[in-house]
CSV table of C-alpha atoms in Angstrom, one decimal:
chain,number,residue,atom,x,y,z
A,1,MET,CA,10.4,-13.7,-3.7
A,2,ILE,CA,7.5,-11.2,-3.4
A,3,LYS,CA,9.3,-7.3,-4.7
A,4,GLU,CA,5.6,-5.7,-5.0
A,5,VAL,CA,2.7,-5.9,-4.2
A,6,ARG,CA,0.2,-3.9,-7.1
A,7,PHE,CA,-3.5,-2.3,-7.8
A,8,TYR,CA,-5.6,-1.2,-10.9
A,9,ASP,CA,-8.8,0.1,-11.2
A,10,ALA,CA,-9.0,-3.1,-13.9
A,11,ALA,CA,-6.4,-5.3,-16.2
A,12,GLU,CA,-7.2,-7.4,-19.2
A,13,ASP,CA,-9.1,-10.5,-18.6
A,14,SER,CA,-7.0,-12.9,-19.4
A,15,LEU,CA,-4.0,-11.8,-17.3
A,16,VAL,CA,-6.5,-12.5,-13.9
A,17,LYS,CA,-6.0,-15.9,-12.9
A,18,PHE,CA,-7.3,-15.8,-9.2
A,19,ALA,CA,-9.9,-14.6,-7.0
A,20,VAL,CA,-9.5,-13.4,-3.2
A,21,ILE,CA,-12.2,-12.6,-1.1
A,22,ILE,CA,-12.2,-10.6,2.1
A,23,ALA,CA,-15.6,-11.1,3.6
A,24,ARG,CA,-17.9,-10.5,6.7
A,25,ALA,CA,-20.4,-12.0,8.4
A,26,ASN,CA,-22.5,-10.2,11.8
A,27,GLY,CA,-19.8,-7.5,12.2
A,28,LYS,CA,-17.3,-9.5,12.4
A,29,TRP,CA,-13.9,-10.8,9.8
A,30,VAL,CA,-14.0,-14.7,7.8
A,31,LEU,CA,-11.0,-16.2,7.1
A,32,CYS,CA,-10.1,-20.1,6.1
A,33,LYS,CA,-7.8,-22.5,8.1
A,34,HIS,CA,-7.0,-24.6,5.5
A,35,ARG,CA,-6.7,-28.6,6.7
A,36,GLU,CA,-2.0,-28.4,5.9
A,37,ARG,CA,-1.9,-25.1,7.4
A,38,ARG,CA,-1.2,-24.3,10.6
A,39,THR,CA,-2.3,-20.0,9.3
A,40,LEU,CA,-4.9,-18.1,8.9
A,41,GLU,CA,-6.1,-17.3,5.2
A,42,ILE,CA,-8.8,-14.7,3.0
A,43,PRO,CA,-11.0,-17.4,1.1
A,44,GLY,CA,-9.8,-17.4,-2.5
A,45,GLY,CA,-7.6,-19.7,-5.5
A,46,HIS,CA,-7.7,-19.3,-8.9
A,47,ARG,CA,-9.8,-19.1,-12.0
A,48,GLU,CA,-10.6,-23.1,-14.1
A,49,GLU,CA,-11.3,-23.2,-17.9
A,50,GLY,CA,-14.3,-21.5,-19.0
A,51,GLU,CA,-15.0,-18.9,-15.5
A,52,THR,CA,-14.6,-15.7,-16.1
A,53,VAL,CA,-13.0,-13.7,-12.5
A,54,GLY,CA,-16.4,-13.3,-11.1
A,55,GLN,CA,-17.2,-16.4,-11.2
A,56,THR,CA,-14.5,-17.7,-9.6
A,57,ALA,CA,-15.0,-16.0,-6.9
A,58,VAL,CA,-18.4,-17.2,-5.9
A,59,ARG,CA,-17.3,-20.3,-6.8
A,60,GLU,CA,-14.5,-20.3,-3.6
A,61,LEU,CA,-16.2,-17.8,-1.3
A,62,LYS,CA,-18.0,-20.5,-1.6
A,63,GLU,CA,-16.5,-23.3,-1.6
A,64,GLU,CA,-14.2,-22.0,1.1
A,65,THR,CA,-16.6,-20.6,3.7
A,66,GLY,CA,-19.7,-22.5,3.5
A,67,ALA,CA,-21.8,-19.4,2.0
A,68,VAL,CA,-24.6,-19.4,1.6
A,69,GLU,CA,-26.5,-16.6,1.3
A,70,PHE,CA,-23.3,-13.6,0.7
A,71,SER,CA,-24.0,-9.9,-1.7
A,72,ILE,CA,-20.4,-10.2,-3.3
A,73,ARG,CA,-18.8,-7.0,-5.4
A,74,PRO,CA,-15.8,-5.4,-7.2
A,75,VAL,CA,-12.7,-3.6,-5.3
A,76,CYS,CA,-9.6,-4.1,-8.0
A,77,VAL,CA,-8.0,-5.8,-9.6
A,78,TYR,CA,-3.9,-6.5,-7.6
A,79,SER,CA,-1.2,-8.6,-8.9
A,80,VAL,CA,2.2,-9.5,-7.3
A,81,VAL,CA,5.5,-9.3,-8.4
A,82,ARG,CA,7.8,-11.8,-8.0
A,83,ASP,CA,12.2,-11.6,-8.3
A,84,ASP,CA,12.3,-13.5,-11.8
A,85,GLU,CA,8.7,-14.1,-12.3
A,86,PRO,CA,6.2,-12.8,-14.6
A,87,GLU,CA,3.2,-10.5,-12.9
A,88,SER,CA,0.3,-12.1,-11.5
A,89,PHE,CA,-3.2,-10.4,-10.9
A,90,GLY,CA,-5.5,-12.1,-9.3
A,91,GLY,CA,-9.2,-10.3,-8.6
A,92,LEU,CA,-10.1,-8.8,-5.3
A,93,TYR,CA,-13.8,-9.4,-3.9
A,94,THR,CA,-15.5,-8.1,-1.2
A,95,ALA,CA,-18.8,-10.5,0.0
A,96,GLU,CA,-20.8,-9.6,3.0
A,97,ILE,CA,-21.8,-13.6,4.1
A,98,SER,CA,-25.6,-13.4,5.3
A,99,SER,CA,-26.3,-18.0,6.1
A,100,PHE,CA,-23.2,-20.1,5.9
A,101,GLU,CA,-23.5,-24.2,5.4
A,102,GLU,CA,-23.5,-26.8,8.2
A,103,GLU,CA,-19.9,-28.3,6.9
A,104,LEU,CA,-17.6,-27.7,5.0
A,105,HIS,CA,-16.7,-30.0,1.9
A,106,SER,CA,-13.4,-28.9,0.7
A,107,GLU,CA,-9.6,-28.6,1.3
A,108,ILE,CA,-10.5,-26.0,4.0
A,109,GLU,CA,-10.4,-27.2,8.5
A,110,LYS,CA,-12.4,-24.5,9.4
A,111,ILE,CA,-13.4,-20.4,9.0
A,112,VAL,CA,-12.9,-18.7,11.7
A,113,MET,CA,-14.8,-15.7,12.9
A,114,LEU,CA,-13.1,-12.9,14.3
A,115,GLU,CA,-13.7,-8.6,16.2
A,116,GLU,CA,-11.2,-7.6,14.4
A,117,LEU,CA,-7.5,-8.9,11.8
A,118,PRO,CA,-4.8,-11.2,13.0
A,119,GLU,CA,-1.8,-8.6,13.2
A,120,GLU,CA,0.6,-12.4,12.1
A,121,ASN,CA,-0.5,-15.5,11.4
A,122,TRP,CA,-1.2,-14.8,8.1
A,123,THR,CA,-0.9,-17.9,5.5
A,124,TYR,CA,0.6,-15.4,3.1
A,125,PRO,CA,2.1,-12.2,4.6
A,126,GLU,CA,3.9,-10.8,2.1
A,127,ILE,CA,0.3,-10.6,0.2
A,128,GLN,CA,-2.9,-10.4,2.2
A,129,PRO,CA,-2.7,-7.6,4.9
A,130,TYR,CA,-1.7,-5.4,1.1
A,131,LEU,CA,-5.1,-6.2,-0.2
A,132,VAL,CA,-7.7,-5.7,3.0
A,133,GLU,CA,-5.5,-2.1,3.5
A,134,GLU,CA,-6.7,-1.0,-0.8
A,135,ALA,CA,-10.2,-2.3,0.3
A,136,ARG,CA,-9.8,0.1,2.8
A,137,LYS,CA,-7.9,2.6,1.3
A,138,ARG,CA,-11.0,1.8,-1.8
A,139,GLY,CA,-13.7,2.9,1.4
A,140,VAL,CA,-15.5,-0.8,0.9
A,141,PHE,CA,-15.3,-1.0,4.4
């Protein structure tokens, strides 16, 4: 069970294992619908060996949204604190997407573009809304 989501300006690089990218295109939020879920999620995923967290963010944005042309920038580092587990860290990014591939080539069934973020139906409701809120607090949106 998740106890807390924390935010940092930076963290030791070796601790940061994920990248999550809050993306927008044409003034709309870009969310993903995984093939095996009914919920929506912010693009992101695990860091692969040999990647920087920034490279992970770029790769995951391309894979999960089909983004071709975009600008991406780091926001902060976040962590998730769970009962009886070590704190896990991820890099939080934002992106503005200007063009997409014709079709997706990943576990993502489709992307969904919304005027407003959903109040529910998140894949990770105990994390994702807090990431968006923190990006807003930091003046990103």
